[in-house]
């Protein structure tokens, strides 16, 4: 997998983004409600850190990958078929 730098476009995304960041699965640049300039600055800073430290980038990607089982489409299909 690839490391991700993310941000929240709307308030409903903040909790999920912060949760993923607290698990070390993504680098979170903030919410657009904090100002686009601030979010862009944080995102660029996070990207520079990840490019400068391949080990940290690999760890971030590994943590994100560890949160999923790869069976999401199958699970959704089963739920739809059960309707």
Coordinates of N, CA, C and O in Angstrom, one line a residue:
X1 N 0.8 -1.2 0.0 CA 0.0 0.0 0.0 C 0.9 1.3 0.0 O 2.1 1.2 0.2
X2 N 0.2 2.3 -0.2 CA 0.8 3.6 -0.2 C 0.5 4.5 1.0 O -0.7 4.4 1.5
X3 N 1.4 5.3 1.5 CA 1.0 6.2 2.6 C 0.0 7.2 2.1 O 0.1 7.6 1.0
X4 N -0.8 7.7 3.0 CA -1.8 8.7 2.7 C -1.7 10.0 3.5 O -1.6 9.8 4.8
X5 N -1.8 11.1 2.9 CA -2.0 12.4 3.6 C -3.4 12.8 3.3 O -3.8 12.8 2.1
X6 N -4.2 13.0 4.3 CA -5.6 13.3 4.1 C -6.0 14.6 4.8 O -5.3 15.1 5.7
X7 N -7.2 15.0 4.5 CA -7.8 16.2 5.1 C -9.3 16.0 5.1 O -9.8 15.2 4.3
X8 N -10.0 16.8 5.9 CA -11.4 16.7 6.0 C -12.0 17.9 5.2 O -11.7 19.0 5.5
X9 N -12.8 17.5 4.2 CA -13.4 18.6 3.4 C -14.7 19.1 4.1 O -15.0 20.3 3.9
X10 N -15.4 18.3 4.8 CA -16.6 18.7 5.6 C -16.5 18.2 7.0 O -15.7 17.3 7.3
X11 N -17.2 18.8 7.9 CA -17.2 18.5 9.3 C -17.4 17.0 9.6 O -16.9 16.4 10.5
X12 N -18.3 16.4 8.8 CA -18.6 14.9 9.0 C -17.4 14.0 8.8 O -17.4 12.9 9.3
X13 N -16.3 14.5 8.2 CA -15.2 13.7 7.9 C -14.1 13.8 9.0 O -13.1 13.0 9.0
X14 N -14.2 14.8 9.9 CA -13.2 15.1 10.8 C -12.9 14.0 11.8 O -11.8 13.5 12.0
X15 N -14.0 13.4 12.4 CA -13.8 12.3 13.4 C -13.1 11.1 12.7 O -12.2 10.6 13.3
X16 N -13.5 10.7 11.5 CA -12.9 9.6 10.9 C -11.4 9.9 10.6 O -10.6 9.0 10.8
X17 N -11.2 11.0 10.0 CA -9.8 11.4 9.7 C -8.9 11.4 10.9 O -7.8 10.9 10.9
X18 N -9.4 12.0 12.0 CA -8.6 12.1 13.2 C -8.4 10.7 13.8 O -7.3 10.4 14.4
X19 N -9.4 9.9 13.7 CA -9.3 8.5 14.3 C -8.2 7.7 13.5 O -7.4 7.0 14.1
X20 N -8.3 7.8 12.2 CA -7.2 7.1 11.4 C -5.8 7.6 11.7 O -4.9 6.9 11.8
X21 N -5.7 8.9 11.9 CA -4.4 9.5 12.2 C -4.0 9.1 13.6 O -2.8 8.8 13.8
X22 N -4.9 9.0 14.5 CA -4.5 8.5 15.9 C -4.0 7.0 15.9 O -3.2 6.6 16.7
X23 N -4.5 6.3 14.9 CA -4.1 4.9 14.7 C -2.8 4.8 14.0 O -2.2 3.7 13.8
X24 N -2.3 5.9 13.5 CA -1.1 5.9 12.7 C -1.3 5.4 11.3 O -0.3 5.0 10.6
X25 N -2.5 5.5 10.8 CA -2.8 4.9 9.4 C -2.8 6.0 8.3 O -2.6 5.6 7.2
X26 N -2.9 7.2 8.7 CA -2.8 8.3 7.7 C -2.1 9.5 8.4 O -2.1 9.6 9.6
X27 N -1.6 10.4 7.6 CA -1.1 11.7 8.1 C -2.3 12.7 7.8 O -2.7 12.8 6.7
X28 N -2.7 13.3 8.9 CA -3.9 14.2 8.8 C -3.5 15.6 8.7 O -2.8 16.1 9.6
X29 N -3.9 16.3 7.7 CA -3.5 17.7 7.5 C -4.5 18.7 8.0 O -4.2 19.9 8.0
X30 N -5.6 18.3 8.5 CA -6.6 19.2 9.1 C -7.9 19.3 8.3 O -8.1 18.6 7.4
X31 N -8.7 20.1 8.8 CA -10.1 20.3 8.2 C -10.1 21.6 7.4 O -9.5 22.6 7.8
X32 N -10.7 21.6 6.3 CA -10.8 22.8 5.4 C -11.5 24.0 6.2 O -11.2 25.1 5.9
X33 N -12.3 23.7 7.2 CA -12.9 24.7 8.0 C -11.9 25.5 8.7 O -12.1 26.6 9.2
X34 N -10.7 25.0 8.9 CA -9.6 25.7 9.6 C -8.9 26.6 8.6 O -7.9 27.3 9.1
X35 N -9.2 26.6 7.4 CA -8.6 27.5 6.4 C -7.8 26.6 5.4 O -7.0 25.8 5.8
X36 N -8.1 26.9 4.1 CA -7.4 26.1 3.1 C -5.9 26.3 3.1 O -5.1 25.3 2.9
X37 N -5.4 27.5 3.4 CA -4.0 27.7 3.4 C -3.3 26.9 4.5 O -2.2 26.3 4.2
X38 N -3.9 26.8 5.6 CA -3.4 26.0 6.7 C -3.3 24.5 6.4 O -2.3 23.9 6.6
X39 N -4.4 24.0 5.8 CA -4.5 22.6 5.4 C -3.4 22.3 4.3 O -2.7 21.3 4.4
X40 N -3.3 23.2 3.3 CA -2.3 22.9 2.3 C -0.9 22.9 2.9 O -0.1 22.1 2.5
X41 N -0.6 23.9 3.7 CA 0.7 24.0 4.4 C 1.0 22.7 5.2 O 2.1 22.2 5.0
X42 N 0.0 22.2 5.9 CA 0.2 21.0 6.7 C 0.4 19.8 5.8 O 1.2 18.9 6.0
X43 N -0.4 19.7 4.7 CA -0.3 18.6 3.8 C 1.1 18.6 3.1 O 1.7 17.5 3.0
X44 N 1.6 19.7 2.7 CA 2.9 19.8 2.1 C 4.0 19.4 3.1 O 4.9 18.6 2.8
X45 N 3.8 19.9 4.3 CA 4.8 19.5 5.3 C 4.8 18.0 5.6 O 5.8 17.4 5.7
X46 N 3.6 17.4 5.7 CA 3.5 16.0 5.9 C 4.1 15.2 4.7 O 4.8 14.2 4.9
X47 N 3.9 15.7 3.5 CA 4.4 15.0 2.3 C 5.9 15.1 2.3 O 6.6 14.1 2.0
X48 N 6.5 16.2 2.7 CA 7.9 16.4 2.7 C 8.5 15.4 3.8 O 9.5 14.7 3.5
X49 N 7.9 15.3 4.9 CA 8.3 14.3 5.9 C 8.3 12.9 5.4 O 9.3 12.2 5.6
X50 N 7.2 12.5 4.7 CA 7.1 11.2 4.3 C 8.1 10.9 3.2 O 8.7 9.8 3.1
X51 N 8.4 11.8 2.3 CA 9.4 11.6 1.2 C 10.8 11.6 1.8 O 11.6 10.8 1.3
X52 N 11.0 12.3 2.8 CA 12.3 12.4 3.5 C 12.6 11.2 4.3 O 13.7 10.9 4.7
X53 N 11.5 10.5 4.8 CA 11.7 9.3 5.7 C 10.9 8.1 5.1 O 9.8 7.9 5.5
X54 N 11.5 7.4 4.2 CA 10.8 6.2 3.6 C 10.4 5.2 4.7 O 9.3 4.6 4.5
X55 N 11.1 5.1 5.8 CA 10.7 4.1 6.8 C 9.4 4.6 7.4 O 8.5 3.7 7.7
X56 N 9.2 5.9 7.7 CA 8.0 6.4 8.3 C 6.8 6.2 7.3 O 5.7 5.9 7.7
X57 N 7.1 6.4 6.0 CA 6.1 6.3 5.0 C 5.6 4.8 4.9 O 4.5 4.5 4.8
X58 N 6.6 3.9 5.0 CA 6.3 2.5 4.9 C 5.4 2.1 6.1 O 4.5 1.3 6.0
X59 N 5.8 2.6 7.3 CA 5.1 2.3 8.5 C 3.6 2.8 8.4 O 2.7 2.1 8.8
X60 N 3.4 4.0 7.9 CA 2.1 4.6 7.8 C 1.3 3.7 6.8 O 0.1 3.3 7.1
X61 N 1.9 3.3 5.7 CA 1.2 2.4 4.8 C 0.8 1.1 5.4 O -0.3 0.6 5.2
X62 N 1.8 0.5 6.1 CA 1.5 -0.8 6.7 C 0.4 -0.7 7.8 O -0.4 -1.6 7.8
X63 N 0.4 0.3 8.5 CA -0.7 0.5 9.6 C -2.0 0.6 8.9 O -3.0 0.0 9.3
X64 N -2.1 1.4 7.8 CA -3.4 1.5 7.1 C -3.8 0.2 6.5 O -5.0 -0.2 6.6
X65 N -2.9 -0.5 5.9 CA -3.2 -1.8 5.3 C -3.6 -2.8 6.4 O -4.5 -3.7 6.1
X66 N -3.1 -2.7 7.6 CA -3.5 -3.6 8.6 C -4.9 -3.4 9.1 O -5.4 -4.3 9.8
X67 N -5.5 -2.3 8.8 CA -6.9 -2.0 9.3 C -7.9 -2.6 8.4 O -9.1 -2.6 8.7
X68 N -7.5 -3.1 7.2 CA -8.5 -3.6 6.3 C -8.3 -5.1 6.0 O -7.1 -5.6 6.1
X69 N -9.3 -5.8 5.6 CA -9.1 -7.2 5.4 C -9.3 -7.6 3.9 O -9.1 -8.7 3.5
X70 N -9.6 -6.6 3.0 CA -9.6 -6.8 1.6 C -11.0 -7.5 1.2 O -11.1 -7.8 0.0
X71 N -11.9 -7.6 2.1 CA -13.1 -8.3 1.8 C -14.3 -7.3 1.8 O -15.5 -7.8 1.8
X72 N -14.1 -6.1 1.7 CA -15.1 -5.1 1.8 C -16.2 -5.2 0.7 O -17.4 -5.2 1.0
X73 N -15.8 -5.4 -0.6 CA -16.8 -5.6 -1.6 C -17.6 -6.8 -1.4 O -18.9 -6.8 -1.6
X74 N -17.0 -7.9 -1.0 CA -17.8 -9.1 -0.7 C -18.8 -8.9 0.4 O -19.9 -9.4 0.4
X75 N -18.4 -8.2 1.5 CA -19.2 -8.0 2.6 C -20.4 -7.1 2.2 O -21.6 -7.4 2.6
X76 N -20.2 -6.1 1.4 CA -21.2 -5.2 0.9 C -22.2 -6.0 0.0 O -23.4 -5.9 0.1
X77 N -21.7 -6.8 -0.9 CA -22.5 -7.6 -1.7 C -23.4 -8.6 -0.9 O -24.6 -8.7 -1.2
X78 N -22.9 -9.2 0.1 CA -23.7 -10.1 1.0 C -24.8 -9.3 1.7 O -25.9 -9.8 1.8
X79 N -24.5 -8.1 2.1 CA -25.5 -7.3 2.8 C -26.6 -6.9 1.8 O -27.8 -6.9 2.1
X80 N -26.2 -6.5 0.6 CA -27.2 -6.2 -0.4 C -28.1 -7.4 -0.8 O -29.3 -7.3 -0.9
X81 N -27.5 -8.5 -0.9 CA -28.2 -9.7 -1.3 C -29.2 -10.1 -0.1 O -30.2 -10.8 -0.4
X82 N -28.9 -9.8 1.1 CA -29.7 -10.1 2.2 C -30.9 -9.2 2.3 O -31.9 -9.5 3.1
X83 N -31.0 -8.1 1.6 CA -32.1 -7.2 1.7 C -33.4 -7.8 1.1 O -33.4 -8.5 0.2

